[in-house]
């Protein structure tokens, strides 16, 4: 999602990003208002209303971020999409009361906005004209009234127990007070997916936009359930539990043909590049393929490898290390002890550990298979 969006602003260290599809929404609103006979003024009012609405969405997401910050959880960014906003927290709190507070903070912001709009309408004498009316050709009172009702709708919609929306997270937090976190997530995700099916049916009959919401809710619930299952399988695990301890290394001046021979010789696909006990980088399979495709016979491993400036140690939290690899798009990471490479952590081996621990006794940590050959 990040590479298809760009920064608009930065608020308290949080990047506010806009996904390119959001421009499609603005364009569609402007054209539809203009084509309906409202003219350019009506089109500008329609686009302005959408921008005001999404300003409320940003404040909603900042509410989540502010509450998460109180529990020491930073927010990486907020991205605007046609269906709403997404605040990317580094993690969700695992303590039910904290998750409940973070989940409810966003809707509370919309309640405050609605209250401010209500008082504003009262102050300008427009309270008796607060109705759900179209924005096209709307007066200031109509504009503010529509914004008031939209914020009320955002509160009600977000509090539906459809995981991964705010109401679904509230449901999980409440369930987590009576059962373990993974089971609570599966239960909340199941409720969310059932509601997604209902949204989809109503979308087919009445409003196609509900189909997009249904897909978002269904896939989001499934992804969250899988993520929590993985996290539960890795609970308490360290890098040492998943790393390969028998592996091959390459030198910076090795030829690409030699690297290809090493790739074909075993199950290993990523190779630490080491010389004089210094780690130069990682040669990933894609690096090797791209180098061989270039047909420069004099190229060496150092010419195509991926430099690394991040390493793991044996007793680092495996969950934190996975997040580090994900954030920096690394498929493998050297594991150092006193500056020397003693292991290689790969996504494949992490997957094997998750698979084994999902079927093993809760107290057991199963080591994944290792590469078959070593240098």
mmCIF file of C-alpha atoms in Angstrom:
data_model
loop_
_atom_site.group_PDB
_atom_site.id
_atom_site.type_symbol
_atom_site.label_atom_id
_atom_site.label_comp_id
_atom_site.label_asym_id
_atom_site.label_seq_id
_atom_site.Cartn_x
_atom_site.Cartn_y
_atom_site.Cartn_z
ATOM 1 C CA UNK A 1 0.000 0.000 0.000
ATOM 2 C CA UNK A 2 2.804 2.396 0.871
ATOM 3 C CA UNK A 3 4.411 2.450 -2.552
ATOM 4 C CA UNK A 4 1.080 3.391 -4.192
ATOM 5 C CA UNK A 5 0.590 6.433 -1.974
ATOM 6 C CA UNK A 6 2.433 9.639 -1.256
ATOM 7 C CA UNK A 7 2.932 11.944 1.719
ATOM 8 C CA UNK A 8 0.559 14.894 2.118
ATOM 9 C CA UNK A 9 1.538 16.105 5.576
ATOM 10 C CA UNK A 10 3.219 15.099 8.828
ATOM 11 C CA UNK A 11 1.396 15.565 12.139
ATOM 12 C CA UNK A 12 3.196 14.858 15.409
ATOM 13 C CA UNK A 13 5.645 12.604 13.615
ATOM 14 C CA UNK A 14 2.918 10.666 11.757
ATOM 15 C CA UNK A 15 2.946 10.718 7.949
ATOM 16 C CA UNK A 16 -0.456 11.420 6.407
ATOM 17 C CA UNK A 17 -0.508 9.638 3.055
ATOM 18 C CA UNK A 18 -2.959 9.590 0.152
ATOM 19 C CA UNK A 19 -3.464 6.470 -1.933
ATOM 20 C CA UNK A 20 -3.712 7.185 -5.649
ATOM 21 C CA UNK A 21 -7.215 5.686 -5.781
ATOM 22 C CA UNK A 22 -8.415 8.534 -3.556
ATOM 23 C CA UNK A 23 -7.927 10.846 -6.549
ATOM 24 C CA UNK A 24 -10.323 8.648 -8.514
ATOM 25 C CA UNK A 25 -12.977 9.268 -5.858
ATOM 26 C CA UNK A 26 -12.489 13.041 -6.015
ATOM 27 C CA UNK A 27 -12.606 12.974 -9.809
ATOM 28 C CA UNK A 28 -15.768 10.860 -9.842
ATOM 29 C CA UNK A 29 -17.520 13.135 -7.326
ATOM 30 C CA UNK A 30 -16.586 16.275 -9.258
ATOM 31 C CA UNK A 31 -17.702 14.870 -12.632
ATOM 32 C CA UNK A 32 -20.958 13.435 -11.282
ATOM 33 C CA UNK A 33 -21.921 16.743 -9.631
ATOM 34 C CA UNK A 34 -21.058 18.698 -12.766
ATOM 35 C CA UNK A 35 -22.957 16.292 -15.030
ATOM 36 C CA UNK A 36 -26.054 16.492 -12.825
ATOM 37 C CA UNK A 37 -26.464 20.172 -13.750
ATOM 38 C CA UNK A 38 -24.886 21.746 -10.677
ATOM 39 C CA UNK A 39 -22.172 23.341 -12.779
ATOM 40 C CA UNK A 40 -18.605 24.025 -11.710
ATOM 41 C CA UNK A 41 -19.703 25.560 -8.393
ATOM 42 C CA UNK A 42 -21.643 22.430 -7.481
ATOM 43 C CA UNK A 43 -18.709 20.224 -8.471
ATOM 44 C CA UNK A 44 -16.388 22.246 -6.233
ATOM 45 C CA UNK A 45 -18.854 22.006 -3.348
ATOM 46 C CA UNK A 46 -19.068 18.230 -3.819
ATOM 47 C CA UNK A 47 -15.291 17.816 -3.878
ATOM 48 C CA UNK A 48 -14.987 20.170 -0.905
ATOM 49 C CA UNK A 49 -17.459 18.070 1.050
ATOM 50 C CA UNK A 50 -15.443 14.904 0.368
ATOM 51 C CA UNK A 51 -12.277 16.689 1.508
ATOM 52 C CA UNK A 52 -14.047 17.862 4.681
ATOM 53 C CA UNK A 53 -15.297 14.330 5.268
ATOM 54 C CA UNK A 54 -11.823 12.879 4.954
ATOM 55 C CA UNK A 55 -10.430 15.557 7.238
ATOM 56 C CA UNK A 56 -12.806 14.051 9.811
ATOM 57 C CA UNK A 57 -11.470 10.595 8.892
ATOM 58 C CA UNK A 58 -7.894 11.780 9.492
ATOM 59 C CA UNK A 59 -8.914 13.154 12.899
ATOM 60 C CA UNK A 60 -10.596 9.791 13.603
ATOM 61 C CA UNK A 61 -7.358 7.938 12.842
ATOM 62 C CA UNK A 62 -5.321 10.459 14.851
ATOM 63 C CA UNK A 63 -7.601 9.624 17.777
ATOM 64 C CA UNK A 64 -6.497 5.990 17.514
ATOM 65 C CA UNK A 65 -2.868 7.109 17.220
ATOM 66 C CA UNK A 66 -3.038 9.438 20.236
ATOM 67 C CA UNK A 67 -4.519 6.735 22.454
ATOM 68 C CA UNK A 68 -1.985 4.163 21.219
ATOM 69 C CA UNK A 69 0.838 6.616 22.007
ATOM 70 C CA UNK A 70 -0.371 6.730 25.616
ATOM 71 C CA UNK A 71 0.461 3.022 25.817
ATOM 72 C CA UNK A 72 3.867 3.479 24.179
ATOM 73 C CA UNK A 73 2.770 2.298 20.722
ATOM 74 C CA UNK A 74 3.869 4.602 17.880
ATOM 75 C CA UNK A 75 1.911 5.040 14.649
ATOM 76 C CA UNK A 76 3.923 4.734 11.443
ATOM 77 C CA UNK A 77 1.504 6.476 9.082
ATOM 78 C CA UNK A 78 -2.119 7.126 8.165
ATOM 79 C CA UNK A 79 -3.248 6.379 4.595
ATOM 80 C CA UNK A 80 -6.401 7.760 2.973
ATOM 81 C CA UNK A 81 -8.315 5.327 0.761
ATOM 82 C CA UNK A 82 -11.658 5.760 -1.046
ATOM 83 C CA UNK A 83 -13.303 3.596 1.630
ATOM 84 C CA UNK A 84 -11.758 5.494 4.568
ATOM 85 C CA UNK A 85 -8.493 5.781 6.428
ATOM 86 C CA UNK A 86 -6.026 3.260 7.816
ATOM 87 C CA UNK A 87 -3.723 4.042 10.747
ATOM 88 C CA UNK A 88 -0.719 1.712 10.706
ATOM 89 C CA UNK A 89 0.247 1.133 14.340
ATOM 90 C CA UNK A 90 3.501 -0.686 15.027
ATOM 91 C CA UNK A 91 1.398 -3.185 16.955
ATOM 92 C CA UNK A 92 -1.970 -3.481 18.631
ATOM 93 C CA UNK A 93 -1.909 -3.649 22.443
ATOM 94 C CA UNK A 94 -2.402 -7.173 23.742
ATOM 95 C CA UNK A 95 -3.974 -6.059 27.018
ATOM 96 C CA UNK A 96 -7.766 -6.030 26.439
ATOM 97 C CA UNK A 97 -8.440 -2.747 28.240
ATOM 98 C CA UNK A 98 -5.766 -0.980 26.219
ATOM 99 C CA UNK A 99 -7.066 -2.345 22.914
ATOM 100 C CA UNK A 100 -10.583 -1.312 23.907
ATOM 101 C CA UNK A 101 -9.353 2.227 24.606
ATOM 102 C CA UNK A 102 -7.458 2.447 21.301
ATOM 103 C CA UNK A 103 -10.411 1.054 19.316
ATOM 104 C CA UNK A 104 -12.986 3.378 20.866
ATOM 105 C CA UNK A 105 -10.817 6.517 20.581
ATOM 106 C CA UNK A 106 -11.540 6.978 16.851
ATOM 107 C CA UNK A 107 -15.359 6.961 17.118
ATOM 108 C CA UNK A 108 -15.118 9.246 20.170
ATOM 109 C CA UNK A 109 -13.388 11.827 17.948
ATOM 110 C CA UNK A 110 -16.325 11.680 15.515
ATOM 111 C CA UNK A 111 -18.749 12.167 18.417
ATOM 112 C CA UNK A 112 -16.820 15.305 19.412
ATOM 113 C CA UNK A 113 -16.840 16.585 15.806
ATOM 114 C CA UNK A 114 -20.590 15.954 15.550
ATOM 115 C CA UNK A 115 -21.146 17.817 18.825
ATOM 116 C CA UNK A 116 -19.114 20.805 17.592
ATOM 117 C CA UNK A 117 -21.088 20.867 14.331
ATOM 118 C CA UNK A 118 -24.343 20.643 16.285
ATOM 119 C CA UNK A 119 -23.391 23.618 18.458
ATOM 120 C CA UNK A 120 -22.250 25.546 15.388
ATOM 121 C CA UNK A 121 -25.575 24.987 13.669
ATOM 122 C CA UNK A 122 -27.350 26.052 16.819
ATOM 123 C CA UNK A 123 -25.255 29.240 16.958
ATOM 124 C CA UNK A 124 -26.092 30.256 13.366
ATOM 125 C CA UNK A 125 -29.750 29.434 13.740
ATOM 126 C CA UNK A 126 -29.745 26.479 11.393
ATOM 127 C CA UNK A 127 -30.621 23.763 13.880
ATOM 128 C CA UNK A 128 -34.230 23.504 12.733
ATOM 129 C CA UNK A 129 -33.019 22.852 9.164
ATOM 130 C CA UNK A 130 -30.728 19.921 9.989
ATOM 131 C CA UNK A 131 -31.849 17.242 7.562
ATOM 132 C CA UNK A 132 -30.089 14.738 5.355
ATOM 133 C CA UNK A 133 -30.111 16.756 2.154
ATOM 134 C CA UNK A 134 -27.925 16.557 -0.953
ATOM 135 C CA UNK A 135 -24.757 18.602 -1.016
ATOM 136 C CA UNK A 136 -25.402 19.892 -4.535
ATOM 137 C CA UNK A 137 -26.316 23.547 -4.266
ATOM 138 C CA UNK A 138 -26.247 23.317 -0.472
ATOM 139 C CA UNK A 139 -25.964 26.370 1.738
ATOM 140 C CA UNK A 140 -23.502 26.585 4.613
ATOM 141 C CA UNK A 141 -26.200 25.170 6.884
ATOM 142 C CA UNK A 142 -26.787 22.251 4.528
ATOM 143 C CA UNK A 143 -23.061 21.618 4.207
ATOM 144 C CA UNK A 144 -22.543 21.547 7.979
ATOM 145 C CA UNK A 145 -25.707 19.491 8.494
ATOM 146 C CA UNK A 146 -24.519 16.857 6.031
ATOM 147 C CA UNK A 147 -21.122 16.774 7.728
ATOM 148 C CA UNK A 148 -22.851 16.336 11.087
ATOM 149 C CA UNK A 149 -24.890 13.359 9.868
ATOM 150 C CA UNK A 150 -21.890 11.790 8.147
ATOM 151 C CA UNK A 151 -19.947 11.865 11.428
ATOM 152 C CA UNK A 152 -22.898 10.251 13.198
ATOM 153 C CA UNK A 153 -22.946 7.594 10.456
ATOM 154 C CA UNK A 154 -19.191 7.055 10.851
ATOM 155 C CA UNK A 155 -19.660 6.397 14.561
ATOM 156 C CA UNK A 156 -22.478 3.912 13.994
ATOM 157 C CA UNK A 157 -20.757 2.184 11.072
ATOM 158 C CA UNK A 158 -17.363 1.877 12.768
ATOM 159 C CA UNK A 159 -18.925 0.397 15.893
ATOM 160 C CA UNK A 160 -20.525 -2.478 13.985
ATOM 161 C CA UNK A 161 -18.871 -5.674 15.306
ATOM 162 C CA UNK A 162 -17.330 -6.387 11.921
ATOM 163 C CA UNK A 163 -13.643 -7.125 12.442
ATOM 164 C CA UNK A 164 -11.226 -5.477 11.558
ATOM 165 C CA UNK A 165 -13.259 -2.263 12.014
ATOM 166 C CA UNK A 166 -13.299 -0.500 15.363
ATOM 167 C CA UNK A 167 -16.385 -2.369 16.552
ATOM 168 C CA UNK A 168 -14.709 -5.664 15.733
ATOM 169 C CA UNK A 169 -11.669 -4.673 17.783
ATOM 170 C CA UNK A 170 -13.957 -3.679 20.644
ATOM 171 C CA UNK A 171 -15.561 -7.121 20.383
ATOM 172 C CA UNK A 172 -12.162 -8.832 20.421
ATOM 173 C CA UNK A 173 -11.055 -6.815 23.453
ATOM 174 C CA UNK A 174 -14.197 -7.836 25.324
ATOM 175 C CA UNK A 175 -13.818 -11.498 24.297
ATOM 176 C CA UNK A 176 -10.133 -11.441 25.283
ATOM 177 C CA UNK A 177 -11.161 -10.806 28.894
ATOM 178 C CA UNK A 178 -12.764 -14.274 28.902
ATOM 179 C CA UNK A 179 -10.548 -16.303 26.531
ATOM 180 C CA UNK A 180 -7.037 -16.264 25.053
ATOM 181 C CA UNK A 181 -6.144 -13.608 22.488
ATOM 182 C CA UNK A 182 -5.887 -15.940 19.480
ATOM 183 C CA UNK A 183 -9.279 -17.514 20.142
ATOM 184 C CA UNK A 184 -10.828 -14.078 20.711
ATOM 185 C CA UNK A 185 -9.418 -12.930 17.371
ATOM 186 C CA UNK A 186 -10.791 -15.961 15.523
ATOM 187 C CA UNK A 187 -14.226 -15.412 17.068
ATOM 188 C CA UNK A 188 -14.265 -11.683 16.239
ATOM 189 C CA UNK A 189 -12.991 -12.404 12.723
ATOM 190 C CA UNK A 190 -15.776 -14.953 12.231
ATOM 191 C CA UNK A 191 -18.413 -12.380 13.225
ATOM 192 C CA UNK A 192 -16.800 -9.874 10.870
ATOM 193 C CA UNK A 193 -16.850 -12.299 7.959
ATOM 194 C CA UNK A 194 -20.515 -13.129 8.549
ATOM 195 C CA UNK A 195 -21.319 -9.420 8.490
ATOM 196 C CA UNK A 196 -19.244 -9.075 5.312
ATOM 197 C CA UNK A 197 -21.471 -11.682 3.650
ATOM 198 C CA UNK A 198 -24.534 -9.672 4.723
ATOM 199 C CA UNK A 199 -22.950 -6.487 3.300
ATOM 200 C CA UNK A 200 -22.259 -8.332 0.067
ATOM 201 C CA UNK A 201 -25.863 -9.508 -0.276
ATOM 202 C CA UNK A 202 -27.213 -6.010 0.343
ATOM 203 C CA UNK A 203 -24.638 -4.690 -2.108
ATOM 204 C CA UNK A 204 -25.905 -7.001 -4.839
ATOM 205 C CA UNK A 205 -29.482 -5.931 -4.191
ATOM 206 C CA UNK A 206 -29.193 -2.222 -3.402
ATOM 207 C CA UNK A 207 -25.761 -0.571 -3.440
ATOM 208 C CA UNK A 208 -22.681 -1.900 -5.283
ATOM 209 C CA UNK A 209 -20.425 0.155 -2.981
ATOM 210 C CA UNK A 210 -21.314 -2.238 -0.166
ATOM 211 C CA UNK A 211 -19.596 -4.973 -2.178
ATOM 212 C CA UNK A 212 -16.262 -3.166 -1.798
ATOM 213 C CA UNK A 213 -16.856 -2.803 1.937
ATOM 214 C CA UNK A 214 -17.773 -6.495 2.152
ATOM 215 C CA UNK A 215 -14.549 -7.539 0.407
ATOM 216 C CA UNK A 216 -12.486 -5.232 2.621
ATOM 217 C CA UNK A 217 -14.068 -6.557 5.824
ATOM 218 C CA UNK A 218 -13.881 -10.222 4.806
ATOM 219 C CA UNK A 219 -10.235 -10.126 3.691
ATOM 220 C CA UNK A 220 -9.222 -7.876 6.571
ATOM 221 C CA UNK A 221 -10.736 -10.246 9.118
ATOM 222 C CA UNK A 222 -8.979 -13.225 7.521
ATOM 223 C CA UNK A 223 -5.619 -11.433 7.428
ATOM 224 C CA UNK A 224 -5.894 -10.313 11.054
ATOM 225 C CA UNK A 225 -6.795 -13.825 12.221
ATOM 226 C CA UNK A 226 -3.802 -15.306 10.400
ATOM 227 C CA UNK A 227 -1.461 -12.638 11.743
ATOM 228 C CA UNK A 228 -2.525 -13.291 15.319
ATOM 229 C CA UNK A 229 -2.196 -17.064 14.838
ATOM 230 C CA UNK A 230 1.366 -16.551 13.619
ATOM 231 C CA UNK A 231 2.104 -14.252 16.553
ATOM 232 C CA UNK A 232 0.679 -16.821 18.987
ATOM 233 C CA UNK A 233 2.822 -19.566 17.442
ATOM 234 C CA UNK A 234 5.916 -17.382 17.930
ATOM 235 C CA UNK A 235 5.055 -16.237 21.446
ATOM 236 C CA UNK A 236 8.257 -16.223 23.491
ATOM 237 C CA UNK A 237 10.400 -17.512 20.606
ATOM 238 C CA UNK A 238 13.821 -16.019 19.900
ATOM 239 C CA UNK A 239 15.853 -15.781 16.709
ATOM 240 C CA UNK A 240 17.852 -18.793 17.867
ATOM 241 C CA UNK A 241 14.736 -20.978 17.683
ATOM 242 C CA UNK A 242 14.253 -20.324 13.958
ATOM 243 C CA UNK A 243 17.696 -19.581 12.522
ATOM 244 C CA UNK A 244 19.677 -21.931 10.307
ATOM 245 C CA UNK A 245 22.950 -22.893 11.977
ATOM 246 C CA UNK A 246 24.288 -24.986 9.091
ATOM 247 C CA UNK A 247 24.579 -22.838 5.990
ATOM 248 C CA UNK A 248 26.881 -21.838 3.162
ATOM 249 C CA UNK A 249 28.597 -18.474 2.821
ATOM 250 C CA UNK A 250 30.112 -16.692 -0.151
ATOM 251 C CA UNK A 251 32.989 -14.258 -0.541
ATOM 252 C CA UNK A 252 32.647 -10.867 -2.241
ATOM 253 C CA UNK A 253 35.018 -11.819 -5.080
ATOM 254 C CA UNK A 254 33.336 -15.162 -5.853
ATOM 255 C CA UNK A 255 32.007 -15.435 -9.391
ATOM 256 C CA UNK A 256 28.309 -15.623 -10.109
ATOM 257 C CA UNK A 257 28.811 -19.069 -11.645
ATOM 258 C CA UNK A 258 30.262 -20.268 -8.340
ATOM 259 C CA UNK A 259 27.254 -18.754 -6.533
ATOM 260 C CA UNK A 260 24.906 -20.552 -8.945
ATOM 261 C CA UNK A 261 26.666 -23.851 -8.207
ATOM 262 C CA UNK A 262 26.168 -23.261 -4.482
ATOM 263 C CA UNK A 263 22.491 -22.473 -5.045
ATOM 264 C CA UNK A 264 21.971 -25.721 -6.963
ATOM 265 C CA UNK A 265 23.919 -27.746 -4.411
ATOM 266 C CA UNK A 266 21.443 -27.412 -1.562
ATOM 267 C CA UNK A 267 18.181 -26.019 -0.206
ATOM 268 C CA UNK A 268 19.623 -22.617 0.653
ATOM 269 C CA UNK A 269 18.515 -19.646 -1.471
ATOM 270 C CA UNK A 270 20.108 -16.696 0.366
ATOM 271 C CA UNK A 271 23.820 -16.543 1.195
ATOM 272 C CA UNK A 272 25.656 -14.310 3.671
ATOM 273 C CA UNK A 273 28.608 -12.643 1.944
ATOM 274 C CA UNK A 274 31.529 -12.727 4.382
ATOM 275 C CA UNK A 275 35.179 -11.780 4.139
ATOM 276 C CA UNK A 276 37.721 -11.485 6.955
ATOM 277 C CA UNK A 277 34.920 -12.113 9.464
ATOM 278 C CA UNK A 278 33.061 -9.054 8.163
ATOM 279 C CA UNK A 279 29.550 -9.373 6.766
ATOM 280 C CA UNK A 280 29.354 -7.514 3.470
ATOM 281 C CA UNK A 281 25.781 -8.322 2.557
ATOM 282 C CA UNK A 282 23.316 -10.995 1.470
ATOM 283 C CA UNK A 283 23.188 -12.608 -1.958
ATOM 284 C CA UNK A 284 19.528 -13.372 -2.552
ATOM 285 C CA UNK A 285 18.335 -15.654 -5.315
ATOM 286 C CA UNK A 286 16.779 -12.716 -7.163
ATOM 287 C CA UNK A 287 20.155 -10.886 -7.030
ATOM 288 C CA UNK A 288 21.833 -13.881 -8.594
ATOM 289 C CA UNK A 289 19.188 -14.285 -11.305
ATOM 290 C CA UNK A 290 19.381 -10.604 -12.243
ATOM 291 C CA UNK A 291 23.178 -10.768 -12.347
ATOM 292 C CA UNK A 292 23.219 -13.850 -14.571
ATOM 293 C CA UNK A 293 20.612 -12.316 -16.870
ATOM 294 C CA UNK A 294 22.878 -9.294 -17.408
ATOM 295 C CA UNK A 295 25.436 -11.616 -19.054
ATOM 296 C CA UNK A 296 28.435 -9.759 -17.643
ATOM 297 C CA UNK A 297 30.805 -12.667 -17.139
ATOM 298 C CA UNK A 298 33.192 -10.643 -15.014
ATOM 299 C CA UNK A 299 30.611 -9.769 -12.384
ATOM 300 C CA UNK A 300 31.235 -10.970 -8.851
ATOM 301 C CA UNK A 301 29.000 -11.572 -5.874
ATOM 302 C CA UNK A 302 29.892 -8.108 -4.530
ATOM 303 C CA UNK A 303 28.475 -6.505 -7.693
ATOM 304 C CA UNK A 304 24.953 -7.892 -7.276
ATOM 305 C CA UNK A 305 24.516 -8.644 -3.557
ATOM 306 C CA UNK A 306 22.191 -6.684 -1.271
ATOM 307 C CA UNK A 307 24.201 -4.732 1.327
ATOM 308 C CA UNK A 308 22.926 -5.158 4.884
ATOM 309 C CA UNK A 309 23.366 -2.839 7.827
ATOM 310 C CA UNK A 310 20.883 -4.613 10.069
ATOM 311 C CA UNK A 311 21.645 -7.809 11.914
ATOM 312 C CA UNK A 312 20.038 -10.024 14.526
ATOM 313 C CA UNK A 313 21.436 -11.702 17.586
ATOM 314 C CA UNK A 314 20.480 -15.135 18.840
ATOM 315 C CA UNK A 315 18.335 -13.932 21.722
ATOM 316 C CA UNK A 316 16.433 -11.156 19.951
ATOM 317 C CA UNK A 317 12.656 -11.516 20.022
ATOM 318 C CA UNK A 318 11.656 -13.409 16.883
ATOM 319 C CA UNK A 319 8.443 -11.398 16.526
ATOM 320 C CA UNK A 320 10.322 -8.074 16.684
ATOM 321 C CA UNK A 321 12.896 -9.347 14.188
ATOM 322 C CA UNK A 322 10.171 -10.421 11.754
ATOM 323 C CA UNK A 323 8.694 -6.917 11.959
ATOM 324 C CA UNK A 324 12.148 -5.479 11.228
ATOM 325 C CA UNK A 325 12.527 -7.727 8.173
ATOM 326 C CA UNK A 326 9.039 -6.814 6.962
ATOM 327 C CA UNK A 327 9.568 -3.068 7.379
ATOM 328 C CA UNK A 328 12.836 -3.186 5.419
ATOM 329 C CA UNK A 329 11.616 -5.806 2.906
ATOM 330 C CA UNK A 330 14.343 -8.319 3.754
ATOM 331 C CA UNK A 331 13.779 -12.026 3.162
ATOM 332 C CA UNK A 332 16.765 -13.067 5.264
ATOM 333 C CA UNK A 333 18.969 -11.670 8.006
ATOM 334 C CA UNK A 334 22.424 -12.688 9.258
ATOM 335 C CA UNK A 335 22.610 -13.617 12.933
ATOM 336 C CA UNK A 336 25.770 -12.435 14.693
ATOM 337 C CA UNK A 337 27.574 -13.431 17.848
ATOM 338 C CA UNK A 338 30.535 -11.255 18.806
ATOM 339 C CA UNK A 339 30.614 -9.906 15.260
ATOM 340 C CA UNK A 340 30.708 -13.336 13.589
ATOM 341 C CA UNK A 341 27.918 -14.956 11.583
ATOM 342 C CA UNK A 342 26.539 -17.925 13.510
ATOM 343 C CA UNK A 343 23.144 -18.231 11.840
ATOM 344 C CA UNK A 344 20.881 -17.203 9.012
ATOM 345 C CA UNK A 345 17.246 -16.256 9.607
ATOM 346 C CA UNK A 346 14.973 -16.703 6.578
ATOM 347 C CA UNK A 347 11.240 -16.349 6.012
ATOM 348 C CA UNK A 348 11.116 -19.998 4.950
ATOM 349 C CA UNK A 349 12.508 -21.229 8.251
ATOM 350 C CA UNK A 350 10.238 -18.897 10.197
ATOM 351 C CA UNK A 351 7.286 -20.388 8.304
ATOM 352 C CA UNK A 352 8.432 -23.885 9.215
ATOM 353 C CA UNK A 353 8.700 -22.936 12.883
ATOM 354 C CA UNK A 354 5.171 -21.499 12.799
ATOM 355 C CA UNK A 355 3.874 -24.673 11.149
ATOM 356 C CA UNK A 356 5.560 -26.945 13.680
ATOM 357 C CA UNK A 357 4.518 -24.906 16.705
ATOM 358 C CA UNK A 358 0.911 -24.747 15.501
ATOM 359 C CA UNK A 359 0.644 -28.523 15.876
ATOM 360 C CA UNK A 360 3.098 -29.072 18.747
ATOM 361 C CA UNK A 361 2.360 -29.042 22.460
ATOM 362 C CA UNK A 362 2.023 -25.451 23.742
ATOM 363 C CA UNK A 363 5.194 -25.689 25.825
ATOM 364 C CA UNK A 364 7.318 -27.047 22.992
ATOM 365 C CA UNK A 365 9.342 -24.980 20.534
ATOM 366 C CA UNK A 366 10.251 -26.994 17.468
ATOM 367 C CA UNK A 367 13.360 -26.113 15.499
ATOM 368 C CA UNK A 368 12.953 -25.931 11.696
ATOM 369 C CA UNK A 369 15.039 -27.960 9.317
ATOM 370 C CA UNK A 370 18.500 -26.671 8.412
ATOM 371 C CA UNK A 371 20.385 -26.466 5.169
ATOM 372 C CA UNK A 372 22.193 -29.644 4.338
ATOM 373 C CA UNK A 373 25.674 -28.388 3.522
ATOM 374 C CA UNK A 374 28.121 -25.957 5.036
ATOM 375 C CA UNK A 375 31.402 -24.268 4.209
#
